[in-house]
Amino acid sequence: MAGDDNEDRGSAGGATQTELPEGLKIFGSVLQTLRKEAGLTQNKFGPLVQYSAGYIAKIEQGKRFPPPDLPKRAGRVLGELAEKVLTAAALHLRRKPGLASWFQQWAAIEEDALALYAYECRVIPGLLQPEPYMREVHHSHLPPMTDSQLEDRVGARLSRQTLLSKRGNTEFSFIIEQHILERDLGGPQVTRDLIDHLISCARLRHVELLIMPRRRAEHGGLSGPLYLAQTPSREWLGYTEAHDCSYLFAEPNQVGAMLQRYGRMRGQALDSEASMALLQHMRGAP
């Protein structure tokens, strides 16, 4: 994405389409067995681990990737042995083609988030990339990808982008640096297509797109790109990535600092109207 230009830097060997669902089914079955062994219904277990019963049901059915802290939360309810078993089961989950294993957790968090925030200073966030631009991003990847790997990456990213259309009740906020647009990655036509796409996305009622101007006397994002998500349980999680690795933040103080930085940048960037005007000017409007 998240800053997900690096999301595809997983192992060179791609997983098959069936590997991830099978791993999720196994994890879900293990969780269900442990829960039932403790004599708990989904309605009783959900609140104890601070997730809804419906969300637990989806995990047990193999329809959702388990949150990274679920084994620990479940351990507080089901016992230390259950935590160890669930942690071991989570290690065997496999990724979808096109998504690195270390990005998979964030991709799953995106699917159920009540709000998603992103600040980028490297490339356009993955959720906003039109296909010609994302292909240029992948062509720039080193070491080079095979044709099949590139198609997997593009397919996975396009699939993720359906969140913008199907999650109309999710608040999306993006802050991107002006210089990313001025880089002209892929040439003038790719940049024109990119700006047209950003304008279309910015017109969606649940999407906020802000441009950080090229010159700023103060800047709240000097620590680098950041991504934030509000979960169905109203908790905030943070995410960062760079050079073949990523980090998911769940500790309240760390996530709170990321929220503070994002809030500061929201005030420092051009507002929605001025950002739209800049995009239209870059596209050639007077």
XYZ file of C-alpha atoms in Angstrom:
286
model
C 0.000 0.000 0.000
C 0.200 1.031 2.032
C 3.185 2.805 0.599
C 2.677 -0.519 -0.921
C 5.127 -0.040 -3.734
C 7.213 -2.626 -1.874
C 4.350 -5.010 -1.176
C 5.441 -7.313 -3.942
C 8.976 -7.964 -2.807
C 8.272 -11.327 -1.301
C 9.955 -14.568 -2.217
C 10.476 -15.172 -5.897
C 8.476 -18.384 -5.768
C 4.771 -17.476 -6.008
C 2.125 -19.294 -4.003
C -0.778 -20.866 -5.845
C -4.290 -19.472 -5.706
C -5.382 -22.210 -3.281
C -2.573 -21.930 -0.742
C -3.851 -18.917 1.192
C -7.470 -20.112 1.562
C -6.281 -23.554 2.714
C -4.018 -21.995 5.344
C -6.824 -19.749 6.516
C -9.210 -22.698 6.791
C -6.717 -24.576 8.945
C -6.164 -21.587 11.236
C -9.905 -21.015 11.470
C -10.562 -24.648 12.298
C -7.929 -24.588 15.051
C -9.439 -21.431 16.547
C -12.930 -22.876 16.401
C -11.826 -26.095 18.101
C -10.057 -24.243 20.900
C -13.002 -21.919 21.408
C -15.519 -24.761 21.576
C -13.254 -26.732 23.894
C -13.438 -23.770 26.268
C -17.235 -23.857 26.096
C -17.536 -20.444 24.440
C -19.864 -19.407 21.646
C -18.716 -16.887 19.047
C -21.019 -14.331 20.686
C -19.281 -14.835 24.028
C -15.753 -15.232 22.686
C -15.783 -12.181 20.395
C -16.139 -9.500 23.096
C -13.523 -11.239 25.241
C -10.906 -10.756 22.495
C -12.364 -7.371 21.479
C -13.586 -8.432 18.060
C -17.170 -8.846 16.877
C -18.739 -12.297 16.753
C -19.214 -11.826 13.002
C -15.526 -11.120 12.504
C -14.584 -14.216 14.523
C -16.996 -16.227 12.385
C -15.277 -15.068 9.189
C -11.869 -16.025 10.594
C -13.116 -19.451 11.631
C -14.618 -19.956 8.162
C -11.298 -19.098 6.541
C -12.666 -15.930 4.960
C -10.464 -13.420 6.773
C -6.760 -13.275 7.571
C -6.418 -13.273 11.384
C -5.217 -10.019 12.962
C -1.584 -10.304 14.096
C -2.501 -9.936 17.768
C -5.334 -12.496 17.751
C -3.239 -15.400 19.154
C -2.146 -13.215 22.074
C -5.671 -11.976 22.764
C -7.056 -15.486 22.487
C -4.359 -16.709 24.879
C -5.683 -14.401 27.597
C -9.050 -16.135 27.286
C -8.172 -19.688 26.249
C -4.828 -20.121 27.979
C -1.118 -20.085 27.196
C -1.195 -23.371 25.282
C -3.920 -22.035 22.976
C -1.805 -18.969 22.262
C 1.159 -21.140 21.308
C -0.990 -23.349 19.064
C -2.554 -20.375 17.265
C 0.822 -18.680 16.870
C 2.199 -21.852 15.276
C -0.846 -22.154 13.002
C -0.406 -18.544 11.854
C 3.157 -19.289 10.736
C 1.811 -21.654 8.074
C -0.434 -19.127 6.361
C 0.606 -18.550 2.773
C 0.297 -15.447 0.659
C -1.765 -14.683 -2.432
C 0.145 -14.275 -5.692
C 1.347 -10.709 -5.966
C 1.305 -9.966 -2.239
C 4.390 -10.465 -0.114
C 3.838 -12.519 3.031
C 4.834 -9.564 5.192
C 2.248 -7.338 3.447
C -0.602 -9.843 3.727
C -1.587 -8.825 7.249
C -1.955 -5.181 6.289
C -3.903 -6.103 3.148
C -6.352 -7.998 5.357
C -6.603 -5.082 7.788
C -7.450 -2.796 4.858
C -10.433 -4.949 3.914
C -12.294 -4.338 7.175
C -10.987 -0.922 8.192
C -13.380 1.825 9.193
C -10.796 4.411 8.151
C -7.576 4.253 6.121
C -4.982 7.044 6.079
C -1.835 7.155 3.962
C 1.074 9.565 3.588
C 3.528 8.938 0.745
C 6.715 10.677 -0.364
C 8.041 7.941 -2.707
C 5.310 6.822 -5.115
C 1.555 7.184 -5.404
C -0.120 4.877 -2.820
C -1.083 1.533 -4.332
C -4.811 2.075 -3.821
C -4.626 5.151 -6.091
C -2.370 3.850 -8.874
C -3.882 3.498 -12.367
C -2.643 0.445 -14.237
C -0.137 2.215 -16.576
C 1.513 3.888 -13.586
C 1.652 0.728 -11.479
C 3.256 -1.121 -14.383
C 5.982 1.522 -14.502
C 6.501 1.093 -10.750
C 6.916 -2.651 -11.183
C 9.163 -2.255 -14.247
C 11.465 -0.168 -12.025
C 11.723 -2.948 -9.451
C 15.181 -4.402 -8.808
C 16.008 -7.191 -9.163
C 13.813 -7.368 -12.275
C 10.613 -9.418 -12.177
C 9.610 -12.130 -14.601
C 6.586 -11.439 -16.787
C 4.420 -13.760 -14.698
C 5.527 -12.119 -11.449
C 4.730 -8.683 -12.841
C 1.250 -9.782 -13.924
C 0.647 -11.283 -10.473
C 1.659 -7.989 -8.857
C -0.539 -5.902 -11.135
C -3.493 -8.258 -10.677
C -3.177 -8.219 -6.904
C -2.994 -4.434 -6.779
C -5.957 -3.958 -9.087
C -7.925 -6.364 -6.901
C -7.090 -4.351 -3.787
C -8.250 -1.155 -5.452
C -11.847 -2.366 -5.458
C -11.877 -1.251 -1.820
C -12.399 2.325 -3.018
C -15.613 1.401 -4.812
C -17.035 -1.274 -2.525
C -16.151 0.339 0.832
C -18.217 3.504 0.546
C -18.576 3.692 4.332
C -14.813 3.668 4.876
C -13.034 6.993 5.290
C -10.047 7.153 2.944
C -7.494 9.940 3.368
C -4.341 10.319 1.292
C -1.547 12.878 1.538
C 0.966 12.746 -1.309
C 3.980 14.899 -2.029
C 3.774 17.190 -5.054
C 7.194 16.091 -6.288
C 5.865 12.541 -6.869
C 3.567 13.902 -9.572
C 6.345 16.032 -11.053
C 8.716 13.081 -11.413
C 6.927 12.124 -14.663
C 7.448 8.401 -14.065
C 6.754 6.564 -17.312
C 6.607 9.751 -19.367
C 3.996 12.442 -20.092
C 1.114 10.139 -21.099
C 1.451 7.953 -17.992
C 1.517 11.089 -15.853
C -1.580 12.503 -17.585
C -3.425 9.221 -16.989
C -2.267 9.267 -13.370
C -3.528 12.797 -12.749
C -6.874 12.015 -14.431
C -7.215 8.972 -12.175
C -6.368 10.945 -9.035
C -8.948 13.581 -9.946
C -11.582 10.857 -10.345
C -10.670 9.297 -6.990
C -10.677 12.690 -5.243
C -14.262 13.264 -6.402
C -15.505 10.240 -4.460
C -17.407 11.469 -1.400
C -15.543 9.155 0.996
C -12.038 9.936 -0.333
C -9.874 12.851 0.786
C -6.835 13.586 -1.379
C -4.404 16.264 -0.211
C -1.222 17.434 -1.914
C 1.764 18.407 0.206
C 3.314 21.413 -1.592
C 6.873 21.213 -2.834
C 8.018 23.990 -0.494
C 7.194 23.824 3.224
C 8.920 25.651 6.083
C 7.609 22.949 8.449
C 6.767 19.343 7.723
C 5.266 16.681 10.018
C 6.267 13.775 7.796
C 10.035 13.879 7.953
C 10.096 10.385 9.489
C 8.878 8.966 6.187
C 5.784 7.288 4.737
C 3.109 6.056 7.106
C -0.188 4.208 6.930
C -2.938 4.064 9.529
C -6.110 1.992 9.860
C -9.004 2.052 12.304
C -10.196 -1.508 12.920
C -13.812 -2.664 13.453
C -13.025 -2.732 17.189
C -12.220 1.026 16.958
C -8.496 0.516 17.513
C -5.862 2.196 15.377
C -2.969 0.316 13.779
C 0.046 1.763 11.977
C 2.156 0.406 9.164
C 5.430 1.331 7.468
C 7.648 -0.392 4.921
C 10.912 -0.012 3.031
C 13.449 -2.190 1.192
C 11.902 -5.646 1.458
C 10.565 -5.312 4.989
C 7.630 -3.843 6.872
C 6.477 -3.166 10.407
C 2.997 -3.231 11.891
C 2.455 -0.952 14.888
C -0.172 -1.832 17.498
C 1.287 -0.269 20.670
C -0.942 2.744 21.518
C 1.899 5.179 22.147
C 3.567 4.406 18.809
C 0.308 4.534 16.869
C -0.662 7.708 18.708
C 2.535 9.382 17.542
C 1.769 8.365 13.949
C -1.740 9.790 14.241
C -0.298 13.020 15.590
C 2.092 13.297 12.646
C -0.688 12.601 10.171
C -2.910 15.211 11.796
C -0.134 17.778 11.588
C 0.429 17.021 7.901
C -3.288 17.348 7.202
C -3.006 20.942 8.317
C 0.212 21.558 6.389
C -0.941 20.130 3.053
C -3.113 21.978 0.564
C -6.790 21.524 1.409
C -9.071 19.405 -0.794
C -10.152 22.299 -3.008
C -6.632 23.644 -3.508
C -5.299 20.112 -4.123
C -7.934 19.534 -6.810
C -7.072 22.877 -8.398
C -3.384 21.944 -8.484
C -4.140 18.588 -10.124
C -6.316 20.250 -12.747
C -3.604 22.846 -13.406
C -1.003 20.103 -13.814
C -3.391 18.425 -16.260
C -3.461 21.591 -18.351
C -6.505 23.487 -17.105
C -6.028 27.295 -16.981
